[in-house]
Amino acid sequence: MRLGVIADDFTGATDIASFLTQNGLATIQFNGVPERQESLAAQAIVISLKSRSCPVEQAVEQSLTALRWLREQGCDRFYFKYCSTFDSTEKGNIGPVTDALMYELGETQTAICPALPVNGRTVYQGHLFVGEQLLSESGMRHHPVTPMTDSNLLRLMARQAKGKAGLIAAATLDRGAEAVREKLSELKAAGVTYVVLDALSEQHLLTQGEALREMRLVTGGSGLAIGLARQWATTQNHHDEAETAGRPRGERAVVISGSCSQMTNRQVNAYRQQAPAREVEVSRCLDNVDDYARELADWVASHNARPLAPMLYATADAQQLQLIQQQYGAQRSSEAIEALFAAVTRNLKALGWQRFIVAGGETSGVVAQSLDVTAFHIGPTISPGVPWVRDIHQPLSLALKSGNFGDEQFFRRAQTEFSL
């Protein structure tokens, strides 16, 4: 089979590619839509876009372009992948992109499944939880671009999209896949377009996978991929093959952190005690960014001999972030930091750096683009949803994590638990 995945950011794409591979589907990931057809020996193809927080019209156009390319490669099932915290605004982009994909495919119903219980993302009675907190009470309420102040997925879809939302509750999932399929038919007859499914455990994800295996378009985080992959996989060898192909290589490494999530703040604080670390000065990103980037790349090079890689970080807690945004503007400061990391990455590549450990979806996308990474193999998993990956065409290895993924020792473990 060919599953085509359209992911709205880079780390989200890597996240789902990792789960697909782990659960038996040979998977290749592309950074952006390829400009030509490819000869691909894969059961699943993942395309990463940068469409999570761009203007709605741009997100829709990018997603439709990806869909059309995937159909040309022979894909007959499709998965719109977004963050397990449903990162979006009241106008989108999850709702409008879902509507556009459904219209293109001629479908009238899809699933809304952001849950990933292994990382603490669960859905109960249609409400999304982060750990023991409602999404609206978690750190996501302070997100600088997509603050999440409502945890009710039905309300969120109703505000963003054109159709009607309905719920399949945990009690129905507990009764098995056939009960879920019956409820899907009942909701479809009632005119429900977007079906939110509760999920409190991996068993719920497996039940979802069985019930939704024939649905042409599903949407969600990476959790649903576990259930679907196990339904479709024909061999258990793909994971071992992908892990070997994607195992990290290269002696020179660097940690780059742009996420301001609560977990990344904890990871940065822990790693600062273990390795050389330098904080990015936002004011210096706004002028002569190339000079500043060369200075930072030289600093990284001067600390390369230590056991653990040096770290550059723009990670800030909620109070610091608010001050930065007040002083420089939210969009201006964010774009300036991205431009700096892009320039630093290019400088380090020219100096021979081959391993990049990156925190933050936007930052990961910038780093991959600056390295000219277009396609890669999925390697061993560092934390759930975060594998090492290796470029198909260049001797480059990357560990790209979403802000809240991984434990406090993620940066250290990425380097010490995997042989070169």
Short mmCIF file of C-alpha atoms in Angstrom, two decimals:
data_model
loop_
_atom_site.label_atom_id
_atom_site.label_comp_id
_atom_site.label_asym_id
_atom_site.label_seq_id
_atom_site.Cartn_x
_atom_site.Cartn_y
_atom_site.Cartn_z
CA MET A 1 0.00 0.00 0.00
CA ARG A 2 0.97 3.65 -0.25
CA LEU A 3 0.06 5.97 2.61
CA GLY A 4 0.67 9.65 1.88
CA VAL A 5 1.24 11.87 4.91
CA ILE A 6 1.02 15.67 4.77
CA ALA A 7 2.61 17.15 7.90
CA ASP A 8 2.29 20.81 8.84
CA ASP A 9 5.82 21.14 10.22
CA PHE A 10 9.18 19.42 10.06
CA THR A 11 9.38 17.79 13.49
CA GLY A 12 5.77 16.68 13.19
CA ALA A 13 6.66 14.91 9.98
CA THR A 14 9.65 13.20 11.59
CA ASP A 15 7.47 12.28 14.56
CA ILE A 16 4.92 10.38 12.47
CA ALA A 17 7.58 8.88 10.17
CA SER A 18 9.20 7.40 13.27
CA PHE A 19 5.96 5.79 14.48
CA LEU A 20 5.14 4.43 11.02
CA THR A 21 8.58 2.85 10.74
CA GLN A 22 8.51 1.43 14.27
CA ASN A 23 5.17 -0.22 13.57
CA GLY A 24 6.11 -1.93 10.33
CA LEU A 25 5.75 0.46 7.38
CA ALA A 26 8.83 1.26 5.30
CA THR A 27 8.83 5.07 5.25
CA ILE A 28 10.68 7.85 3.44
CA GLN A 29 10.35 11.50 4.42
CA PHE A 30 10.70 14.53 2.15
CA ASN A 31 11.35 18.09 3.25
CA GLY A 32 8.81 19.92 1.10
CA VAL A 33 7.12 18.72 -2.06
CA PRO A 34 9.63 17.24 -4.54
CA GLU A 35 9.74 18.95 -7.91
CA ARG A 36 9.63 15.65 -9.77
CA GLN A 37 8.36 12.10 -9.46
CA GLU A 38 10.59 9.75 -7.50
CA SER A 39 11.29 6.02 -7.72
CA LEU A 40 10.45 5.06 -4.15
CA ALA A 41 10.58 1.66 -2.47
CA ALA A 42 8.37 2.64 0.46
CA GLN A 43 4.95 1.83 1.86
CA ALA A 44 4.51 5.31 3.30
CA ILE A 45 5.69 8.72 2.11
CA VAL A 46 5.78 11.69 4.48
CA ILE A 47 5.99 15.26 3.21
CA SER A 48 6.88 17.98 5.70
CA LEU A 49 5.54 21.46 5.06
CA LYS A 50 5.87 24.70 6.98
CA SER A 51 2.14 25.36 7.03
CA ARG A 52 1.20 25.35 10.71
CA SER A 53 1.22 29.11 11.29
CA CYS A 54 1.51 30.66 7.82
CA PRO A 55 -1.48 32.47 6.22
CA VAL A 56 -4.47 30.18 5.66
CA GLU A 57 -4.43 30.51 1.88
CA GLN A 58 -0.75 29.55 1.76
CA ALA A 59 -1.28 26.54 4.04
CA VAL A 60 -4.14 25.30 1.85
CA GLU A 61 -2.15 25.75 -1.37
CA GLN A 62 0.90 23.93 0.01
CA SER A 63 -1.21 21.07 1.34
CA LEU A 64 -3.08 20.58 -1.93
CA THR A 65 0.20 20.61 -3.86
CA ALA A 66 1.51 17.88 -1.54
CA LEU A 67 -1.70 15.86 -1.94
CA ARG A 68 -1.53 15.99 -5.72
CA TRP A 69 2.12 14.92 -5.77
CA LEU A 70 1.40 12.02 -3.42
CA ARG A 71 -1.45 10.85 -5.64
CA GLU A 72 0.93 10.88 -8.60
CA GLN A 73 3.22 8.52 -6.63
CA GLY A 74 0.39 6.02 -6.26
CA CYS A 75 -0.81 6.87 -2.74
CA ASP A 76 -4.41 5.87 -2.11
CA ARG A 77 -4.76 6.66 1.61
CA PHE A 78 -3.93 10.05 3.14
CA TYR A 79 -3.10 11.42 6.58
CA PHE A 80 -3.05 15.13 7.48
CA LYS A 81 -0.64 15.30 10.40
CA TYR A 82 -0.69 18.20 12.90
CA CYS A 83 0.63 18.62 16.42
CA SER A 84 -0.72 16.54 19.31
CA THR A 85 -1.56 19.86 21.01
CA PHE A 86 -3.69 20.90 17.99
CA ASP A 87 -1.63 24.08 17.46
CA SER A 88 -3.86 26.49 15.54
CA THR A 89 -5.72 29.77 15.70
CA GLU A 90 -9.46 30.40 15.51
CA LYS A 91 -9.14 30.81 11.72
CA GLY A 92 -6.89 27.82 11.10
CA ASN A 93 -4.92 26.26 9.78
CA ILE A 94 -6.15 22.79 10.72
CA GLY A 95 -9.80 23.34 9.78
CA PRO A 96 -9.29 25.03 6.39
CA VAL A 97 -6.63 22.53 5.30
CA THR A 98 -8.84 19.61 6.33
CA ASP A 99 -11.74 21.07 4.33
CA ALA A 100 -9.55 21.59 1.26
CA LEU A 101 -8.16 18.04 1.36
CA MET A 102 -11.62 16.54 1.79
CA TYR A 103 -13.02 18.55 -1.13
CA GLU A 104 -10.10 17.55 -3.37
CA LEU A 105 -10.65 13.87 -2.55
CA GLY A 106 -14.43 14.05 -2.70
CA GLU A 107 -14.80 12.86 0.90
CA THR A 108 -17.57 13.87 3.30
CA GLN A 109 -16.21 12.60 6.62
CA THR A 110 -12.84 12.43 8.36
CA ALA A 111 -11.38 11.70 11.78
CA ILE A 112 -9.85 14.16 14.27
CA CYS A 113 -7.29 12.24 16.36
CA PRO A 114 -4.52 14.34 17.99
CA ALA A 115 -3.94 11.95 20.93
CA LEU A 116 -0.55 10.46 21.75
CA PRO A 117 -0.91 8.85 25.21
CA VAL A 118 2.76 7.81 25.44
CA ASN A 119 3.61 11.54 25.50
CA GLY A 120 0.73 12.49 27.77
CA ARG A 121 -1.64 13.74 25.03
CA THR A 122 -5.05 12.21 25.63
CA VAL A 123 -8.60 13.04 24.57
CA TYR A 124 -11.58 12.50 26.86
CA GLN A 125 -15.15 13.58 26.06
CA GLY A 126 -13.70 15.58 23.19
CA HIS A 127 -11.31 17.57 25.42
CA LEU A 128 -7.57 17.45 24.77
CA PHE A 129 -5.30 16.96 27.78
CA VAL A 130 -1.56 17.55 28.21
CA GLY A 131 -0.60 15.26 31.04
CA GLU A 132 -3.16 15.86 33.77
CA GLN A 133 -4.03 19.36 32.55
CA LEU A 134 -6.55 20.49 30.01
CA LEU A 135 -4.82 21.90 26.94
CA SER A 136 -6.21 25.33 27.79
CA GLU A 137 -4.57 25.19 31.24
CA SER A 138 -1.19 23.86 30.05
CA GLY A 139 1.86 25.79 28.90
CA MET A 140 0.33 25.87 25.41
CA ARG A 141 -1.91 28.73 26.50
CA HIS A 142 1.23 30.92 26.35
CA HIS A 143 2.43 29.76 22.91
CA PRO A 144 3.79 32.84 21.11
CA VAL A 145 2.18 32.03 17.74
CA THR A 146 -0.73 29.66 18.40
CA PRO A 147 -1.89 30.13 22.02
CA MET A 148 -4.36 27.36 22.86
CA THR A 149 -7.04 28.73 25.19
CA ASP A 150 -9.72 26.10 24.49
CA SER A 151 -9.34 22.34 24.95
CA ASN A 152 -12.64 21.28 23.33
CA LEU A 153 -11.79 19.84 19.91
CA LEU A 154 -15.38 20.01 18.69
CA ARG A 155 -15.53 23.74 19.39
CA LEU A 156 -12.11 24.31 17.85
CA MET A 157 -13.12 22.56 14.61
CA ALA A 158 -16.49 24.33 14.51
CA ARG A 159 -14.73 27.71 14.66
CA GLN A 160 -12.12 26.86 12.02
CA ALA A 161 -13.93 24.67 9.51
CA LYS A 162 -17.15 24.67 7.52
CA GLY A 163 -18.79 21.43 8.64
CA LYS A 164 -20.27 19.88 11.76
CA ALA A 165 -18.22 18.12 14.46
CA GLY A 166 -19.24 15.06 16.47
CA LEU A 167 -17.73 12.75 19.09
CA ILE A 168 -16.96 9.06 19.53
CA ALA A 169 -16.39 8.71 23.26
CA ALA A 170 -14.04 6.40 25.12
CA ALA A 171 -16.89 4.11 26.15
CA THR A 172 -17.56 3.32 22.48
CA LEU A 173 -13.88 2.69 21.81
CA ASP A 174 -13.83 0.27 24.76
CA ARG A 175 -16.44 -1.81 22.91
CA GLY A 176 -14.13 -2.32 19.94
CA ALA A 177 -13.67 -1.41 16.28
CA GLU A 178 -17.09 -2.58 15.12
CA ALA A 179 -18.81 -0.30 17.63
CA VAL A 180 -16.67 2.59 16.36
CA ARG A 181 -17.59 1.84 12.74
CA GLU A 182 -21.27 1.78 13.65
CA LYS A 183 -20.94 5.14 15.38
CA LEU A 184 -19.12 6.57 12.37
CA SER A 185 -22.05 5.56 10.14
CA GLU A 186 -24.53 7.04 12.59
CA LEU A 187 -22.67 10.35 12.71
CA LYS A 188 -22.35 10.43 8.93
CA ALA A 189 -26.09 10.01 8.56
CA ALA A 190 -26.51 12.94 10.96
CA GLY A 191 -24.34 15.16 8.75
CA VAL A 192 -21.22 15.09 10.93
CA THR A 193 -18.08 15.86 8.91
CA TYR A 194 -15.36 15.87 11.59
CA VAL A 195 -15.39 12.95 14.03
CA VAL A 196 -13.38 13.56 17.20
CA LEU A 197 -12.27 10.28 18.80
CA ASP A 198 -11.40 9.94 22.46
CA ALA A 199 -8.12 8.16 23.23
CA LEU A 200 -6.77 7.37 26.69
CA SER A 201 -4.42 4.49 25.90
CA GLU A 202 -2.51 2.77 23.12
CA GLN A 203 -5.31 0.20 22.95
CA HIS A 204 -7.67 3.00 21.95
CA LEU A 205 -5.23 3.93 19.16
CA LEU A 206 -5.17 0.32 17.97
CA THR A 207 -8.97 0.24 17.96
CA GLN A 208 -9.01 3.51 16.00
CA GLY A 209 -6.59 2.05 13.46
CA GLU A 210 -8.78 -0.98 12.89
CA ALA A 211 -11.95 1.09 12.61
CA LEU A 212 -10.45 3.75 10.32
CA ARG A 213 -8.31 1.58 8.06
CA GLU A 214 -10.63 2.08 5.07
CA MET A 215 -11.17 5.82 5.61
CA ARG A 216 -9.48 7.60 2.70
CA LEU A 217 -8.43 10.68 4.69
CA VAL A 218 -7.69 10.83 8.40
CA THR A 219 -6.23 13.72 10.42
CA GLY A 220 -4.38 13.77 13.69
CA GLY A 221 -1.16 13.66 15.62
CA SER A 222 1.22 10.74 15.29
CA GLY A 223 -0.61 8.41 17.68
CA LEU A 224 -3.17 7.17 15.16
CA ALA A 225 -0.24 6.11 12.95
CA ILE A 226 0.49 3.32 15.46
CA GLY A 227 -2.91 1.74 14.92
CA LEU A 228 -3.02 2.26 11.17
CA ALA A 229 0.53 0.99 10.56
CA ARG A 230 -0.15 -2.21 12.47
CA GLN A 231 -3.24 -2.77 10.33
CA TRP A 232 -1.35 -2.35 7.07
CA ALA A 233 2.15 -3.70 7.81
CA THR A 234 3.03 -6.96 6.05
CA THR A 235 6.45 -7.55 7.62
CA GLN A 236 8.27 -6.62 10.80
CA ASN A 237 11.63 -6.11 9.08
CA HIS A 238 11.11 -2.52 7.94
CA HIS A 239 11.92 -0.99 11.33
CA ASP A 240 15.31 -2.72 11.55
CA GLU A 241 16.19 -1.73 7.98
CA ALA A 242 15.20 1.91 8.51
CA GLU A 243 17.07 2.11 11.81
CA THR A 244 20.28 0.88 10.19
CA ALA A 245 19.96 3.31 7.29
CA GLY A 246 19.24 6.23 9.59
CA ARG A 247 21.78 5.60 12.35
CA PRO A 248 23.74 8.82 13.10
CA ARG A 249 27.17 9.41 11.60
CA GLY A 250 29.79 12.14 11.92
CA GLU A 251 32.02 13.26 14.80
CA ARG A 252 31.18 16.97 15.01
CA ALA A 253 27.86 17.78 16.66
CA VAL A 254 25.95 20.86 17.82
CA VAL A 255 22.75 21.44 19.78
CA ILE A 256 20.49 24.25 18.53
CA SER A 257 17.41 25.12 20.58
CA GLY A 258 14.77 27.60 19.45
CA SER A 259 11.68 26.23 21.20
CA CYS A 260 10.30 28.10 24.22
CA SER A 261 8.14 25.22 25.47
CA GLN A 262 8.19 24.22 29.12
CA MET A 263 9.98 20.92 28.44
CA THR A 264 12.62 22.51 26.22
CA ASN A 265 13.30 25.07 28.95
CA ARG A 266 13.94 22.18 31.34
CA GLN A 267 16.12 20.40 28.77
CA VAL A 268 18.17 23.52 28.11
CA ASN A 269 18.62 24.21 31.83
CA ALA A 270 19.78 20.61 32.40
CA TYR A 271 22.18 20.60 29.43
CA ARG A 272 23.73 23.95 30.40
CA GLN A 273 25.13 22.17 33.47
CA GLN A 274 26.75 19.48 31.30
CA ALA A 275 28.14 21.17 28.20
CA PRO A 276 29.24 24.57 26.83
CA ALA A 277 26.18 26.73 26.17
CA ARG A 278 25.66 30.18 24.74
CA GLU A 279 22.42 32.15 24.69
CA VAL A 280 21.43 34.02 21.54
CA GLU A 281 21.13 37.79 21.95
CA VAL A 282 17.98 38.87 20.13
CA SER A 283 19.19 42.44 19.66
CA ARG A 284 22.21 41.19 17.70
CA CYS A 285 20.00 39.12 15.39
CA LEU A 286 18.33 42.29 14.12
CA ASP A 287 21.43 43.81 12.52
CA ASN A 288 24.49 42.30 10.79
CA VAL A 289 23.14 38.79 11.27
CA ASP A 290 25.87 37.27 9.07
CA ASP A 291 28.64 38.66 11.30
CA TYR A 292 26.90 37.42 14.43
CA ALA A 293 26.34 33.99 12.83
CA ARG A 294 30.05 33.66 12.00
CA GLU A 295 30.92 34.63 15.56
CA LEU A 296 28.62 31.95 16.98
CA ALA A 297 29.86 29.29 14.53
CA ASP A 298 33.44 30.08 15.56
CA TRP A 299 32.39 29.75 19.20
CA VAL A 300 30.91 26.32 18.51
CA ALA A 301 34.09 25.28 16.70
CA SER A 302 36.23 26.40 19.64
CA HIS A 303 34.31 24.06 21.99
CA ASN A 304 34.21 21.02 19.72
CA ALA A 305 36.80 18.98 21.65
CA ARG A 306 34.59 18.48 24.72
CA PRO A 307 32.72 15.17 25.36
CA LEU A 308 29.30 16.71 24.70
CA ALA A 309 28.38 19.06 21.86
CA PRO A 310 28.14 22.81 22.51
CA MET A 311 24.68 24.36 22.54
CA LEU A 312 23.27 27.57 21.06
CA TYR A 313 19.86 28.47 22.42
CA ALA A 314 17.17 31.11 22.07
CA THR A 315 14.94 29.24 24.51
CA ALA A 316 13.25 31.50 27.07
CA ASP A 317 10.62 31.01 29.76
CA ALA A 318 7.19 32.63 29.53
CA GLN A 319 8.22 35.80 31.38
CA GLN A 320 11.41 36.30 29.33
CA LEU A 321 9.52 35.60 26.11
CA GLN A 322 6.91 38.22 26.96
CA LEU A 323 9.62 40.82 27.57
CA ILE A 324 11.35 39.96 24.27
CA GLN A 325 8.09 40.23 22.34
CA GLN A 326 7.24 43.55 24.00
CA GLN A 327 10.66 44.97 23.19
CA TYR A 328 11.16 43.69 19.64
CA GLY A 329 7.74 42.40 18.49
CA ALA A 330 6.70 38.73 18.38
CA GLN A 331 7.00 38.18 14.63
CA ARG A 332 10.10 40.33 14.19
CA SER A 333 12.04 38.61 16.96
CA SER A 334 10.99 35.15 15.81
CA GLU A 335 12.00 35.78 12.20
CA ALA A 336 15.33 37.31 13.29
CA ILE A 337 16.23 34.27 15.40
CA GLU A 338 15.28 31.92 12.55
CA ALA A 339 17.49 33.90 10.16
CA LEU A 340 20.38 33.66 12.62
CA PHE A 341 20.04 29.89 13.07
CA ALA A 342 19.87 29.47 9.29
CA ALA A 343 23.13 31.39 8.86
CA VAL A 344 24.85 29.58 11.75
CA THR A 345 23.84 26.22 10.28
CA ARG A 346 25.29 27.09 6.88
CA ASN A 347 28.54 28.19 8.51
CA LEU A 348 28.83 25.01 10.57
CA LYS A 349 28.16 22.82 7.54
CA ALA A 350 30.97 24.62 5.71
CA LEU A 351 33.24 23.92 8.70
CA GLY A 352 32.49 20.18 8.50
CA TRP A 353 29.68 19.73 11.02
CA GLN A 354 27.59 16.62 10.31
CA ARG A 355 25.32 16.10 13.34
CA PHE A 356 22.63 18.61 14.33
CA ILE A 357 20.40 18.15 17.39
CA VAL A 358 17.57 20.67 17.15
CA ALA A 359 14.66 21.62 19.43
CA GLY A 360 11.52 23.28 18.05
CA GLY A 361 9.42 22.69 14.96
CA GLU A 362 10.13 26.04 13.32
CA THR A 363 13.82 25.86 14.17
CA SER A 364 14.08 22.30 12.84
CA GLY A 365 12.54 23.34 9.55
CA VAL A 366 14.98 26.24 9.23
CA VAL A 367 17.99 24.02 9.99
CA ALA A 368 16.93 21.31 7.54
CA GLN A 369 16.31 23.87 4.81
CA SER A 370 19.68 25.54 5.42
CA LEU A 371 21.40 22.15 5.15
CA ASP A 372 19.60 21.42 1.85
CA VAL A 373 18.08 18.28 3.38
CA THR A 374 15.35 17.09 1.02
CA ALA A 375 14.86 13.40 1.89
CA PHE A 376 16.14 11.06 4.57
CA HIS A 377 16.02 7.64 6.22
CA ILE A 378 14.45 7.22 9.66
CA GLY A 379 16.87 5.93 12.30
CA PRO A 380 16.75 4.83 15.96
CA THR A 381 14.29 6.53 18.31
CA ILE A 382 15.73 8.80 21.00
CA SER A 383 12.37 9.53 22.64
CA PRO A 384 8.84 8.65 21.47
CA GLY A 385 8.29 10.52 18.21
CA VAL A 386 11.90 11.73 17.94
CA PRO A 387 14.27 9.57 15.88
CA TRP A 388 17.69 10.19 14.47
CA VAL A 389 17.43 10.68 10.70
CA ARG A 390 20.13 10.58 8.02
CA ASP A 391 20.08 12.47 4.74
CA ILE A 392 19.79 10.22 1.69
CA HIS A 393 22.22 12.30 -0.39
CA GLN A 394 24.63 13.91 2.13
CA PRO A 395 26.65 12.70 5.16
CA LEU A 396 24.37 14.57 7.57
CA SER A 397 22.47 13.27 10.61
CA LEU A 398 19.76 15.18 12.46
CA ALA A 399 17.73 14.76 15.64
CA LEU A 400 14.73 17.05 15.33
CA LYS A 401 12.30 17.33 18.21
CA SER A 402 9.07 19.17 18.82
CA GLY A 403 9.23 21.54 21.75
CA ASN A 404 7.53 19.46 24.43
CA PHE A 405 8.90 16.05 23.38
CA GLY A 406 11.64 14.14 25.18
CA ASP A 407 12.79 14.02 28.80
CA GLU A 408 15.10 16.46 30.59
CA GLN A 409 18.23 14.57 29.49
CA PHE A 410 17.22 14.41 25.81
CA PHE A 411 20.19 16.41 24.45
CA ARG A 412 22.72 14.28 26.31
CA ARG A 413 21.05 10.95 25.50
CA ALA A 414 20.88 11.81 21.79
CA GLN A 415 24.69 11.77 21.83
CA THR A 416 25.56 9.07 24.35
CA GLU A 417 23.03 6.29 23.68
CA PHE A 418 23.70 5.80 19.96
CA SER A 419 26.97 4.61 18.47
CA LEU A 420 28.39 6.37 15.42
#
